Amino acid sequence: MRIAVCPGSFDPITLGHLNVIERAGVMFDRVIVALAVNASKSVLLPPDQRRALVASAVSGMGQVEVAVVPGLLVEFCRQVGATAVVKGLRSGADLDAELPMALMNRHLSGIETVFIPADPAVTHISSSMVKDIARHGGPVDDLVPAGVGQAVRAAVLAARPHDH
Ligand code: PNS
């Protein structure tokens, strides 16, 4: 059984993430979306909500599941017997960020990373831009899976500092 781990912060999950997860499902028997919980990274959505939004987005995909990963990704990969880490690449900047992690993960555990070129239809989407657009009251529903836009809007409103 070939198992792919698709890691990320998913703050929030976007249609770009979903495309990579779907395509990993074509190449692997089982796909585990690994929601990394990194205390040093500031996030908009709490882990439980990010997990629920990912789970809802992948609910129609039979061989895809979600796990919250509080520790090292390679340790999780070892525990589940992963064959590879799968990540999407939108640009050279993504590669610059991803390559050191891929090489370090291989150094730590021997696990290989498989990069999938992002679908041009979703290459412009990023979680940080979704949050920024939502903070400014712009439309995000066509950038994210169903229900995610509403959750982001609510979180942005709740986090908004009071105007003086
Ligand atoms: O969606 P992101 O934030 O670009 O994903 C980065 C992520 C979650 C893949 C990376 O930060 C990660 O793997 N974190 C888990 C902790 C870990 O293993 N760190 C060492 C990576 S070399």
Tab-separated table of C-alpha atoms and ligand atoms in Angstrom:
chain	number	residue	atom	x	y	z
A	1	MET	CA	0.000	0.000	0.000
A	2	ARG	CA	1.489	3.320	-1.100
A	3	ILE	CA	0.729	6.134	1.315
A	4	ALA	CA	1.217	9.853	0.624
A	5	VAL	CA	1.358	12.492	3.325
A	6	CYS	CA	0.249	15.975	2.219
A	7	PRO	CA	1.454	18.383	4.918
A	8	GLY	CA	0.573	22.007	5.500
A	9	SER	CA	-0.811	24.626	7.856
A	10	PHE	CA	-4.130	24.795	5.950
A	11	ASP	CA	-4.977	28.188	7.481
A	12	PRO	CA	-7.319	27.859	5.623
A	13	ILE	CA	-7.428	25.019	3.083
A	14	THR	CA	-7.771	26.434	-0.464
A	15	LEU	CA	-8.763	25.052	-3.864
A	16	GLY	CA	-5.009	24.889	-4.588
A	17	HIS	CA	-4.440	22.500	-1.676
A	18	LEU	CA	-7.490	20.464	-2.672
A	19	ASN	CA	-6.186	20.066	-6.231
A	20	VAL	CA	-2.851	18.691	-4.968
A	21	ILE	CA	-4.628	16.314	-2.560
A	22	GLU	CA	-6.887	15.014	-5.372
A	23	ARG	CA	-3.910	14.439	-7.673
A	24	ALA	CA	-1.951	12.686	-4.904
A	25	GLY	CA	-4.967	10.374	-4.632
A	26	VAL	CA	-4.480	9.345	-8.272
A	27	MET	CA	-0.868	8.310	-7.628
A	28	PHE	CA	-1.169	6.774	-4.143
A	29	ASP	CA	-3.495	4.234	-2.529
A	30	ARG	CA	-4.049	6.334	0.547
A	31	VAL	CA	-3.533	10.056	1.234
A	32	ILE	CA	-3.159	11.487	4.726
A	33	VAL	CA	-3.510	15.250	4.957
A	34	ALA	CA	-1.155	16.235	7.797
A	35	LEU	CA	-2.276	19.404	9.521
A	36	ALA	CA	0.897	20.767	11.097
A	37	VAL	CA	0.331	22.522	14.404
A	38	ASN	CA	3.326	24.760	14.873
A	39	ALA	CA	3.206	26.853	18.044
A	40	SER	CA	5.655	29.430	16.645
A	41	LYS	CA	3.506	30.242	13.612
A	42	SER	CA	0.687	32.762	14.011
A	43	VAL	CA	-2.547	31.461	12.516
A	44	LEU	CA	-6.078	32.738	12.042
A	45	LEU	CA	-8.031	29.522	12.613
A	46	PRO	CA	-7.642	27.144	15.586
A	47	PRO	CA	-6.411	23.606	14.760
A	48	ASP	CA	-9.801	21.945	15.396
A	49	GLN	CA	-11.518	24.258	12.948
A	50	ARG	CA	-8.782	23.872	10.323
A	51	ARG	CA	-9.096	20.108	10.705
A	52	ALA	CA	-12.894	20.215	10.338
A	53	LEU	CA	-12.665	22.382	7.206
A	54	VAL	CA	-10.104	20.023	5.623
A	55	ALA	CA	-12.195	16.973	6.585
A	56	SER	CA	-15.293	18.503	5.025
A	57	ALA	CA	-13.412	19.406	1.825
A	58	VAL	CA	-12.071	15.843	1.361
A	59	SER	CA	-15.205	14.026	2.542
A	60	GLY	CA	-16.034	12.884	-0.996
A	61	MET	CA	-12.580	11.347	-1.537
A	62	GLY	CA	-12.590	7.768	-0.347
A	63	GLN	CA	-8.912	7.206	0.311
A	64	VAL	CA	-8.146	10.603	1.895
A	65	GLU	CA	-8.044	11.258	5.638
A	66	VAL	CA	-6.882	14.069	7.928
A	67	ALA	CA	-4.533	13.994	10.924
A	68	VAL	CA	-3.296	16.745	13.244
A	69	VAL	CA	0.494	16.565	13.546
A	70	PRO	CA	1.921	18.430	16.537
A	71	GLY	CA	5.503	17.194	16.166
A	72	LEU	CA	8.025	16.488	13.442
A	73	LEU	CA	6.534	15.595	10.082
A	74	VAL	CA	9.063	12.802	9.513
A	75	GLU	CA	8.084	11.165	12.809
A	76	PHE	CA	4.441	11.148	11.698
A	77	CYS	CA	5.469	9.745	8.304
A	78	ARG	CA	7.339	6.923	10.066
A	79	GLN	CA	4.354	6.152	12.318
A	80	VAL	CA	1.938	5.804	9.400
A	81	GLY	CA	4.408	4.092	7.054
A	82	ALA	CA	4.295	6.854	4.443
A	83	THR	CA	5.898	6.261	1.050
A	84	ALA	CA	6.345	9.952	0.244
A	85	VAL	CA	5.520	13.512	1.198
A	86	VAL	CA	3.564	15.256	-1.573
A	87	LYS	CA	3.589	19.025	-2.031
A	88	GLY	CA	2.383	21.405	-4.725
A	89	LEU	CA	4.653	24.002	-6.325
A	90	ARG	CA	3.242	27.257	-7.697
A	91	SER	CA	6.499	29.028	-8.407
A	92	GLY	CA	10.251	29.178	-8.017
A	93	ALA	CA	9.646	30.917	-4.692
A	94	ASP	CA	7.709	27.857	-3.523
A	95	LEU	CA	10.583	25.637	-4.607
A	96	ASP	CA	13.066	27.838	-2.713
A	97	ALA	CA	10.970	27.385	0.429
A	98	GLU	CA	10.205	23.689	-0.081
A	99	LEU	CA	13.556	22.331	-1.239
A	100	PRO	CA	15.396	22.795	2.091
A	101	MET	CA	12.500	21.099	3.910
A	102	ALA	CA	12.426	18.231	1.432
A	103	LEU	CA	16.190	17.712	1.760
A	104	MET	CA	16.076	17.968	5.556
A	105	ASN	CA	13.189	15.510	5.792
A	106	ARG	CA	15.171	13.093	3.605
A	107	HIS	CA	18.264	13.629	5.750
A	108	LEU	CA	16.263	12.966	8.927
A	109	SER	CA	14.394	9.888	7.792
A	110	GLY	CA	15.102	8.955	4.183
A	111	ILE	CA	11.572	9.926	3.118
A	112	GLU	CA	11.277	11.340	-0.397
A	113	THR	CA	9.227	14.419	-1.318
A	114	VAL	CA	7.239	14.407	-4.566
A	115	PHE	CA	6.492	17.867	-5.979
A	116	ILE	CA	3.382	18.351	-8.118
A	117	PRO	CA	3.223	21.435	-10.363
A	118	ALA	CA	0.203	23.491	-9.353
A	119	ASP	CA	-2.689	23.564	-11.801
A	120	PRO	CA	-2.547	26.955	-13.602
A	121	ALA	CA	-6.246	27.415	-12.757
A	122	VAL	CA	-5.358	27.711	-9.044
A	123	THR	CA	-1.745	28.928	-9.086
A	124	HIS	CA	-2.750	32.424	-7.954
A	125	ILE	CA	-4.349	31.160	-4.727
A	126	SER	CA	-2.629	31.231	-1.334
A	127	SER	CA	-3.970	30.974	2.216
A	128	SER	CA	-2.326	34.270	3.133
A	129	MET	CA	-4.019	36.112	0.258
A	130	VAL	CA	-7.381	34.544	1.133
A	131	LYS	CA	-7.001	35.905	4.681
A	132	ASP	CA	-5.877	39.328	3.472
A	133	ILE	CA	-8.787	39.647	1.034
A	134	ALA	CA	-11.240	38.557	3.738
A	135	ARG	CA	-9.758	41.074	6.212
A	136	HIS	CA	-10.531	43.797	3.694
A	137	GLY	CA	-14.061	42.553	3.052
A	138	GLY	CA	-13.338	41.117	-0.409
A	139	PRO	CA	-14.749	37.955	-2.027
A	140	VAL	CA	-12.978	34.642	-1.304
A	141	ASP	CA	-15.657	31.996	-1.892
A	142	ASP	CA	-14.313	31.030	-5.340
A	143	LEU	CA	-10.805	30.470	-3.913
A	144	VAL	CA	-11.681	27.949	-1.194
A	145	PRO	CA	-13.844	24.821	-0.699
A	146	ALA	CA	-17.495	25.273	0.352
A	147	GLY	CA	-17.948	26.633	3.866
A	148	VAL	CA	-14.373	27.850	4.230
A	149	GLY	CA	-15.057	31.438	3.157
A	150	GLN	CA	-17.743	31.827	5.828
A	151	ALA	CA	-15.409	30.452	8.515
A	152	VAL	CA	-12.611	32.805	7.481
A	153	ARG	CA	-14.927	35.819	7.451
A	154	ALA	CA	-16.187	34.983	10.957
A	155	ALA	CA	-12.645	34.493	12.273
A	156	VAL	CA	-11.471	37.769	10.740
A	157	LEU	CA	-14.368	39.639	12.368
A	158	ALA	CA	-13.669	38.015	15.740
A	159	ALA	CA	-9.958	38.883	15.525
A	160	ARG	CA	-10.471	42.480	14.411
A	161	PRO	CA	-8.910	45.003	16.816
A	162	HIS	CA	-11.324	47.678	18.057
A	163	ASP	CA	-11.164	50.960	16.163
A	164	HIS	CA	-10.586	54.046	18.251
B	1	PNS	O1	1.496	25.158	4.595
B	1	PNS	P1	2.895	25.448	5.048
B	1	PNS	O2	2.868	26.313	6.283
B	1	PNS	O3	3.751	26.016	3.958
B	1	PNS	O4	3.564	24.043	5.448
B	1	PNS	C1	4.806	23.961	6.125
B	1	PNS	C2	4.892	22.591	6.822
B	1	PNS	C3	3.705	22.399	7.725
B	1	PNS	C4	4.908	21.507	5.774
B	1	PNS	C5	6.206	22.540	7.652
B	1	PNS	O5	6.272	23.659	8.503
B	1	PNS	C6	6.298	21.247	8.488
B	1	PNS	O6	6.556	20.190	7.966
B	1	PNS	N1	6.048	21.365	9.827
B	1	PNS	C7	6.035	20.250	10.738
B	1	PNS	C8	7.225	20.292	11.703
B	1	PNS	C9	8.480	19.766	11.007
B	1	PNS	O7	8.605	18.634	10.655
B	1	PNS	N2	9.439	20.696	10.802
B	1	PNS	C10	10.689	20.399	10.115
B	1	PNS	C11	10.514	20.467	8.588
B	1	PNS	S1	12.074	20.265	7.761
